[in-house]
Coordinates of C-alpha atoms and ligand atoms in Angstrom, one line a residue:
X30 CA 89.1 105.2 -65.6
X31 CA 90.0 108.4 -67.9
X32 CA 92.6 110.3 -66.8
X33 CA 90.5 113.4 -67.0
X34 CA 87.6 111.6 -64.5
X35 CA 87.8 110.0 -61.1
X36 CA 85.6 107.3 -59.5
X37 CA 83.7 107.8 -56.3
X38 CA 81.7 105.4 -54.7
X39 CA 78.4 107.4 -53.6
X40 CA 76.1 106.7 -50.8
X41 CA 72.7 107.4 -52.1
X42 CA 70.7 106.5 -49.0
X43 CA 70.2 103.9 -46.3
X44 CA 72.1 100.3 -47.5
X45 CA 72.8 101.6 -51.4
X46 CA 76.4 103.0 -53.2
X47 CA 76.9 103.1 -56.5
X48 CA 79.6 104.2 -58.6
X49 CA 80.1 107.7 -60.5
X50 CA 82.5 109.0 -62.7
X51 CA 83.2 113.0 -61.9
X52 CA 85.0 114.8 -63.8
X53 CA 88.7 116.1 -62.6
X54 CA 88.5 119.7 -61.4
X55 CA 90.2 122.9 -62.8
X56 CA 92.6 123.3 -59.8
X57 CA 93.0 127.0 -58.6
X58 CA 95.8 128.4 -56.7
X59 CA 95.4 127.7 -53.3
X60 CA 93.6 124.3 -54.5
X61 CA 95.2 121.0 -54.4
X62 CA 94.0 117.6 -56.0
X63 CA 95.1 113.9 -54.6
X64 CA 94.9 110.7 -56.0
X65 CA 93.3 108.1 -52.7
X66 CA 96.1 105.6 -52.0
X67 CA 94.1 104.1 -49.3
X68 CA 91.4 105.2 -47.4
X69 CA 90.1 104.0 -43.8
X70 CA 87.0 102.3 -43.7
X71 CA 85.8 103.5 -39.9
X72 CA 83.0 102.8 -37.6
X73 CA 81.3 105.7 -38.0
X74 CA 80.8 104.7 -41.5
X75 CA 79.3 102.1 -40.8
X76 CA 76.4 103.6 -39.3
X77 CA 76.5 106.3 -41.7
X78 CA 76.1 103.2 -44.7
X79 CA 72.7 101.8 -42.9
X80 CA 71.4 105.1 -42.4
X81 CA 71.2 105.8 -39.0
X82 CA 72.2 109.1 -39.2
X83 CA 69.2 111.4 -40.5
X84 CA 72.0 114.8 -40.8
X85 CA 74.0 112.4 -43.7
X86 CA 70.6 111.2 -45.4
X87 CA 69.8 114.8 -45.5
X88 CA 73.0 115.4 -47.3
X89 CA 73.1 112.2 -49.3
X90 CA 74.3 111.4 -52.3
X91 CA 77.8 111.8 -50.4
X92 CA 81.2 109.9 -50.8
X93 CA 82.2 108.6 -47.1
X94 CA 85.7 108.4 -46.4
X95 CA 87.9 110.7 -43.8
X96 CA 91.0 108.6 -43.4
X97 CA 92.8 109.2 -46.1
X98 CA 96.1 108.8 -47.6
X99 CA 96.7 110.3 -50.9
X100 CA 99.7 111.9 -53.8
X101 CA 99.7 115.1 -54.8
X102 CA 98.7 115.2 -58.4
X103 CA 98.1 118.6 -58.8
X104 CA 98.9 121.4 -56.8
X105 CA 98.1 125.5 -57.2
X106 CA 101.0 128.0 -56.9
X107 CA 100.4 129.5 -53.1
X108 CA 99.3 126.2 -52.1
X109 CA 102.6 124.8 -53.0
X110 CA 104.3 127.2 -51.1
X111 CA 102.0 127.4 -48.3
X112 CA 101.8 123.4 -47.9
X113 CA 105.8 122.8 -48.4
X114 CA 104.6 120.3 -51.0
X115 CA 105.4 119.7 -54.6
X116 CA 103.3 116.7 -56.9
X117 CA 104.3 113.3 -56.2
X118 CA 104.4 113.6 -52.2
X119 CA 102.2 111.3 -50.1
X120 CA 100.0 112.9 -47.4
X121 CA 97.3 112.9 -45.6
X122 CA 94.0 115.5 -45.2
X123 CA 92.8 116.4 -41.6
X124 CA 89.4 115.4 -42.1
X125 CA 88.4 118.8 -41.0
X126 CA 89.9 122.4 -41.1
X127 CA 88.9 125.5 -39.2
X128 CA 87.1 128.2 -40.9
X129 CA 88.3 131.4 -42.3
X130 CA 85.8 133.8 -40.3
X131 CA 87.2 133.9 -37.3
X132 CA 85.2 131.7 -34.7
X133 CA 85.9 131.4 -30.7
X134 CA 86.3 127.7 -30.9
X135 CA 88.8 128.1 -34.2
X136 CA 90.4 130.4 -32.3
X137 CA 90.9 128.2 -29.4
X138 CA 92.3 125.7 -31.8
X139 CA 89.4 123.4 -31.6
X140 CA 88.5 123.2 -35.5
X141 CA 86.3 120.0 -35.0
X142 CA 83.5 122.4 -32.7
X143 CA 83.8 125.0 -35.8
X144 CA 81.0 127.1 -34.8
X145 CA 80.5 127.9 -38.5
X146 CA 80.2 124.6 -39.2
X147 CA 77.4 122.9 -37.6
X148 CA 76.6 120.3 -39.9
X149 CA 79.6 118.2 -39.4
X150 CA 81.0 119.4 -42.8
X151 CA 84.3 117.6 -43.8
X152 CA 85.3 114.8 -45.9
X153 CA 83.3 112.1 -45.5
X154 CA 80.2 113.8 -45.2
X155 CA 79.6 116.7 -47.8
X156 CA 77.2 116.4 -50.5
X157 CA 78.1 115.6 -53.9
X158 CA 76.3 118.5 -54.9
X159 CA 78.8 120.7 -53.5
X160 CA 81.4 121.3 -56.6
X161 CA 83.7 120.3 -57.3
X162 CA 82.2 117.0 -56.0
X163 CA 85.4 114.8 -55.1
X164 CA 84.7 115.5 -51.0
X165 CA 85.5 111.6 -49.7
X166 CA 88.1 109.1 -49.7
X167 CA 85.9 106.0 -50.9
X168 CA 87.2 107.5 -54.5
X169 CA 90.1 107.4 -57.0
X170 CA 90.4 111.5 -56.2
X171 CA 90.1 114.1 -53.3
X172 CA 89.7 118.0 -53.7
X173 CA 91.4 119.8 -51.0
X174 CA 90.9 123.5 -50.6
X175 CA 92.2 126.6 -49.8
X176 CA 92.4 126.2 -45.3
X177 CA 92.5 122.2 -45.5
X178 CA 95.2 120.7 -43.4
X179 CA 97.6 118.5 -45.3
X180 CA 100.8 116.8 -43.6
X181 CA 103.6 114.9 -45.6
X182 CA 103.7 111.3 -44.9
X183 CA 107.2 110.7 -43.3
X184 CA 109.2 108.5 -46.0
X185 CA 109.8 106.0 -43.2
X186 CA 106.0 105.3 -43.1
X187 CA 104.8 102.4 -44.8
X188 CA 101.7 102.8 -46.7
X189 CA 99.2 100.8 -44.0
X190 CA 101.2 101.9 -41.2
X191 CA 100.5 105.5 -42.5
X192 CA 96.8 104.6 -43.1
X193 CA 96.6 103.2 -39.4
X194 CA 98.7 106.3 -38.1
X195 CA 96.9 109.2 -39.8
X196 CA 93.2 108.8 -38.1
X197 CA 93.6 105.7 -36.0
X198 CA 96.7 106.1 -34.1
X199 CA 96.1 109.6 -33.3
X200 CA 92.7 109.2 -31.9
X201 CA 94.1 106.5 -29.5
X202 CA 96.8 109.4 -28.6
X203 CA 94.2 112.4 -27.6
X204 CA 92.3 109.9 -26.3
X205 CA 94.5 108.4 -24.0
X206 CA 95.8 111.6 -23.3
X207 CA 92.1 113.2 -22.3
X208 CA 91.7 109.9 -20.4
X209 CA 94.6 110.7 -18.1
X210 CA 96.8 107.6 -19.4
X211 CA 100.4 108.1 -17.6
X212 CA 102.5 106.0 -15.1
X213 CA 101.1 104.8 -12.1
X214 CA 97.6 104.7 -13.6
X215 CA 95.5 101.9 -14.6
X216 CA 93.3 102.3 -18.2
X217 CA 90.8 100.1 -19.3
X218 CA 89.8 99.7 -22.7
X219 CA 86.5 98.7 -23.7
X220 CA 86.3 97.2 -26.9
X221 CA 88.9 95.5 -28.8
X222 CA 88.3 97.4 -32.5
X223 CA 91.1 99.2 -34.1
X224 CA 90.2 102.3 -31.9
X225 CA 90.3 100.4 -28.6
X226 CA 93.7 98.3 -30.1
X227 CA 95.1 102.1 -30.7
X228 CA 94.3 103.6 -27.2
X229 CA 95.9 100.2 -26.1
X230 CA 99.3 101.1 -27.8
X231 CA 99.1 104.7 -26.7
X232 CA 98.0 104.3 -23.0
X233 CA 100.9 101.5 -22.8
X234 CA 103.3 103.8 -24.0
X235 CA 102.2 106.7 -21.7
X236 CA 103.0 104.4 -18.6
X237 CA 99.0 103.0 -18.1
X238 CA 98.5 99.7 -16.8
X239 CA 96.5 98.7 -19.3
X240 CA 93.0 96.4 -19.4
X241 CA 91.2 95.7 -22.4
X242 CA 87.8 94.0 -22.3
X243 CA 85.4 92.8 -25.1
X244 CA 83.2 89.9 -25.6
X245 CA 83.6 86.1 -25.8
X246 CA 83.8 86.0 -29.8
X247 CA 86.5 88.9 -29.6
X248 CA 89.3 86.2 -28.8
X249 CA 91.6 86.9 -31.3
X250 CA 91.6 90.7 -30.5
X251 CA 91.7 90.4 -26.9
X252 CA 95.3 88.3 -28.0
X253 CA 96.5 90.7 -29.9
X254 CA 95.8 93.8 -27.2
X255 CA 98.7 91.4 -25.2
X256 CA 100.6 90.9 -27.7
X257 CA 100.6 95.6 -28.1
X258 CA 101.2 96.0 -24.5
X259 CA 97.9 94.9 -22.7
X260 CA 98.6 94.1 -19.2
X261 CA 95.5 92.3 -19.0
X262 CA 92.4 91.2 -21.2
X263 CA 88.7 90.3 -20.2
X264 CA 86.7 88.4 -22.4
X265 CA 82.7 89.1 -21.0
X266 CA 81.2 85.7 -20.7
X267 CA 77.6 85.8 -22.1
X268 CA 74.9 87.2 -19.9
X269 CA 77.3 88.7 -17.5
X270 CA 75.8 91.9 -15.9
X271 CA 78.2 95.1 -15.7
X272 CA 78.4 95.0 -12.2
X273 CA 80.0 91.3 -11.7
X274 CA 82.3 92.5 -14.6
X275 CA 83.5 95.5 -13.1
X276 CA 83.9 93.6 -10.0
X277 CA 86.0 91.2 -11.4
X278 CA 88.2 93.6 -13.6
X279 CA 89.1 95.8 -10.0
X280 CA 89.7 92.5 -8.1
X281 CA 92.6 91.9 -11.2
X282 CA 94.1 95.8 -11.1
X283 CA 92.4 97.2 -8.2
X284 CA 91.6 101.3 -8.5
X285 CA 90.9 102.3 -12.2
X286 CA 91.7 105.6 -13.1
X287 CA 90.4 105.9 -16.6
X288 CA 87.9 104.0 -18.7
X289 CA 87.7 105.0 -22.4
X290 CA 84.3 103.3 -23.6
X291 CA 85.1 102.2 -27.4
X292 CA 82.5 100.0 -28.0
X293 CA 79.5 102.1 -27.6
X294 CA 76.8 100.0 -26.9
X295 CA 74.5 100.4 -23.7
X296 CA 76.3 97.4 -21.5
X297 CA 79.7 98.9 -22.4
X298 CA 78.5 102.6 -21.2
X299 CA 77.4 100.6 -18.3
X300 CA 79.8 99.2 -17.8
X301 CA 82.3 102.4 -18.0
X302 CA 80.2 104.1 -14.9
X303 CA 80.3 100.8 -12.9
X304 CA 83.8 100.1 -12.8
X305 CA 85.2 103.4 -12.7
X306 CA 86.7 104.6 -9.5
X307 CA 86.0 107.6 -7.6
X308 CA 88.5 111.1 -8.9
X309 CA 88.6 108.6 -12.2
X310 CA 88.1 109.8 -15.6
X311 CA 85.8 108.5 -18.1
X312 CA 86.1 108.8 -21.6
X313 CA 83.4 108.4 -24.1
X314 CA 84.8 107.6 -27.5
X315 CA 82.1 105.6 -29.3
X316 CA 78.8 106.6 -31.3
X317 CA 76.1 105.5 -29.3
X318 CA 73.7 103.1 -29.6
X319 CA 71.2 102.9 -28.8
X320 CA 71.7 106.8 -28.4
X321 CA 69.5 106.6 -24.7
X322 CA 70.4 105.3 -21.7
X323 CA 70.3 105.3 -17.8
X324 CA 73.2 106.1 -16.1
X325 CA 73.9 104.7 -12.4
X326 CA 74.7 108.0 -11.0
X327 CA 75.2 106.5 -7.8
X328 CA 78.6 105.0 -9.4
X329 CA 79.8 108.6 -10.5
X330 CA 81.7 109.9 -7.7
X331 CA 84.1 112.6 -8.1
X332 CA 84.4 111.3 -12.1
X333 CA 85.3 113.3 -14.9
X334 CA 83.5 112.5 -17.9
X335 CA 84.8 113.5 -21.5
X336 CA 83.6 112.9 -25.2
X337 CA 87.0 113.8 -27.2
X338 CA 85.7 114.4 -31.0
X339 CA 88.8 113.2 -33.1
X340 CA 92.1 114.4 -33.3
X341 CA 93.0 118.6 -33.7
X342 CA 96.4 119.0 -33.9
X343 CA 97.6 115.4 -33.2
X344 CA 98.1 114.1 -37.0
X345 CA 102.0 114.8 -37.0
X346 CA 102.6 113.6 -33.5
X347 CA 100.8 110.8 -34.8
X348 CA 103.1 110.0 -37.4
X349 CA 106.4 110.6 -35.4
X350 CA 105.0 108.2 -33.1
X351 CA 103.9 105.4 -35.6
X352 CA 107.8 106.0 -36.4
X353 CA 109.3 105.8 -32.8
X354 CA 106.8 102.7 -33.1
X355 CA 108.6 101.0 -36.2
X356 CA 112.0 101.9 -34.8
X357 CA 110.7 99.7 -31.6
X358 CA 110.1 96.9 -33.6
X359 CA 105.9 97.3 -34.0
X360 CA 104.7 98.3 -37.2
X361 CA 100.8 99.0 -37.1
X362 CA 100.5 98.8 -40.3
X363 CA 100.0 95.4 -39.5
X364 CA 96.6 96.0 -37.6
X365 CA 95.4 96.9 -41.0
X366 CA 94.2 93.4 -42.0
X367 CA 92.1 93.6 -45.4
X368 CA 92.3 95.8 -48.4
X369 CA 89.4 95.8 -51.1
X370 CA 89.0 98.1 -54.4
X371 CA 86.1 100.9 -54.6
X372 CA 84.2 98.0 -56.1
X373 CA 83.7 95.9 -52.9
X374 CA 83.0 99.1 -50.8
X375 CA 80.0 97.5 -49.7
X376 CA 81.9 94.2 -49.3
X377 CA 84.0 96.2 -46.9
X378 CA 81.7 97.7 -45.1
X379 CA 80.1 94.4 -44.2
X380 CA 83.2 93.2 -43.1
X381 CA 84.1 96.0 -41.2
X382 CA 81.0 95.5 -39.3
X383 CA 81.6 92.1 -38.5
X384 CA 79.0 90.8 -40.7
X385 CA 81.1 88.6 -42.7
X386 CA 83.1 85.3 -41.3
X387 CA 86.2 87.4 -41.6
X388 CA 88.2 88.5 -38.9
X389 CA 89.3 91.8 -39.7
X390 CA 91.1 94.9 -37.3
X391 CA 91.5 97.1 -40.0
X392 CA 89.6 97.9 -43.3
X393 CA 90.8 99.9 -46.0
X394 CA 89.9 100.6 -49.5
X395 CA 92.4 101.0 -52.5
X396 CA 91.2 102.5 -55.1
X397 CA 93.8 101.0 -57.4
X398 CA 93.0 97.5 -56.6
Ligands
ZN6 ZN1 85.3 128.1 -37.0

């Protein structure tokens, strides 16, 4: 690579990325550029790379990539000043930022329901068209304009543990937090993945009894849940139909307060509804699928049900937290498990998705490998 280009890996539909070279941008005064120091490979991408999603075909060629820690390399004059940063910090972009025209859900702080920006715009998911083209983290190089949200990387931070904090982390903490997660209450995770690990710390730490349950082949996982503050795991034994399961999990805890569903398959959601008390909270988290299902309404008593999108505002609580966490003695920039270069995107991907006989948590890209 040229110093005057970057790389991006590009998704140019369903199951193919290839590699482009785009030229560095002019950056303008309120403009900033970073260079990717690693970038999250999450589940969302995953369906995004086999083309399930027909709004990011539509869009396609587009660099995923929303998790993303990067270093200033170049930086316009009021952005400078209006960021606090100068070149060589490490940060990391919100991967979306409310609009300039003055919208009632901007207004109300909820930048991810934009109602300007209907099309999921943000990084990840914006056409290469779209100038000046560098709009995902699967690259060497990120554009970040005028009304991004940048925060500094606290120099305590290790590079993974930033990684893991800057998306990750502070999903699991508006999660838990939508979920109800406190002391006295019981939580129970459903599915192991670095979301579900995440809601595990953050629940734990809010006072939650916390259960975590995945399948049989999710062993390791389920071990390492404990081993974060998990007061108990379930491993579902093959076959087993929701109801026996949520059965079993309330004969272990008794009343359950809050489910967050983070697996997002149908038995999970079922599973969610069935085991949920009544006055409980239910917390959807997942993208579905399949996208359809029946609910047992007769389970849903006097439960709340909520579909957080993300994390507004949560990103620097986030990192003073991953920090509290490291002063504890629990880095989780351990649950970050396997790095790969631009290169093996697709390599990542697959093993991201379980597809490989690797047994990851976390998957990240660097772009300097
Ligand atoms: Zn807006």
């Amino acid at each position: 690579m040229s110093t005057s280009t970057a790389t991006a890996v590009v998704y140019e539909g369903p199951r193919v990325l290839t590699m482009k070279e785009i030229p560095l941008p002019t950056i303008g005064p309120q403009d900033t550029l970073l260079e990717v120091v690693l970038c999250g490979v999450d589940g969302s991408e995953l369906h995004m790379y086999n083309g399930n999603y027909d709004w990011l075909n539509d869009k396609a060629p587009v660099t995923f990539g929303d998790e993303i820690i990067g270093r200033v390399v170049d930086i316009g004059v009021a952005a400078k000043e209006r960021h606090g940063l100068v070149i060589g910090d490490l940060v990391t972009v919100e991967a979306r930022w409310p609009c300039a025209a003055g919208c009632e859900n901007c207004d109300r702080g909820q930048y991810f329901l934009c109602m300007h920006n209907t099309t999921f715009r943000g990084y990840g998911t914006i056409s290469l068209a779209e100038p000046p083209h560098l709009w995902g983290g699967y690259a060497t190089h990120v554009f970040v304009p005028e009304g991004a949200l940048l925060y500094k990387v606290p120099q305590e931070l290790p590079l993974r543990t930033a990684l893991f904090a800057c998306s990750v982390l502070a999903n699991g903490l508006r999660w838990s937090e939508v979920n109800g997660a406190g002391p006295g209450k019981t939580t129970v995770v459903i599915g192991p993945g670095p979301q579900g690990l995440a809601c595990t710390i953050a629940a734990t730490r809010m006072g939650s009894t916390v259960v975590v349950v995945g399948l049989e082949h999710d062993g390791e996982r389920l071990a390492l849940a404990k081993t974060l503050g998990a007061a108990h795991t379930y491993a579902i034994p093959e076959g087993e139909e929701p109801v026996e399961t949520a059965r079993k999990i309330r004969a272990l805890v008794g009343r359950v307060d809050g489910v967050i569903e983070g697996a997002g398959y149908t038995p999970a959601r079922d599973l969610a509804f069935e085991v949920i008390s009544p006055l409980g909270i239910v917390t959807l988290v997942a993208a579905p699928t399949p996208p359809v299902q029946e609910i047992n309404w007769r389970n849903v008593r006097e439960v709340t049900i909520n579909s957080p999108l993300s994390h507004p505002h949560t990103i620097a609580r986030s990192f003073d937290f991953a920090v509290q966490l490291l002063e504890e003695g629990m880095d989780v920039g351990s649950l970050v498990t396997h790095e790969y270069s631009l290169e093996d995107a697709e390599k990542a991907i697959a093993v991201a998705s379980y597809k490989t006989d690797e047994h990851p948590i976390k998957v990240v890209l660097n772009p300097a490998l």
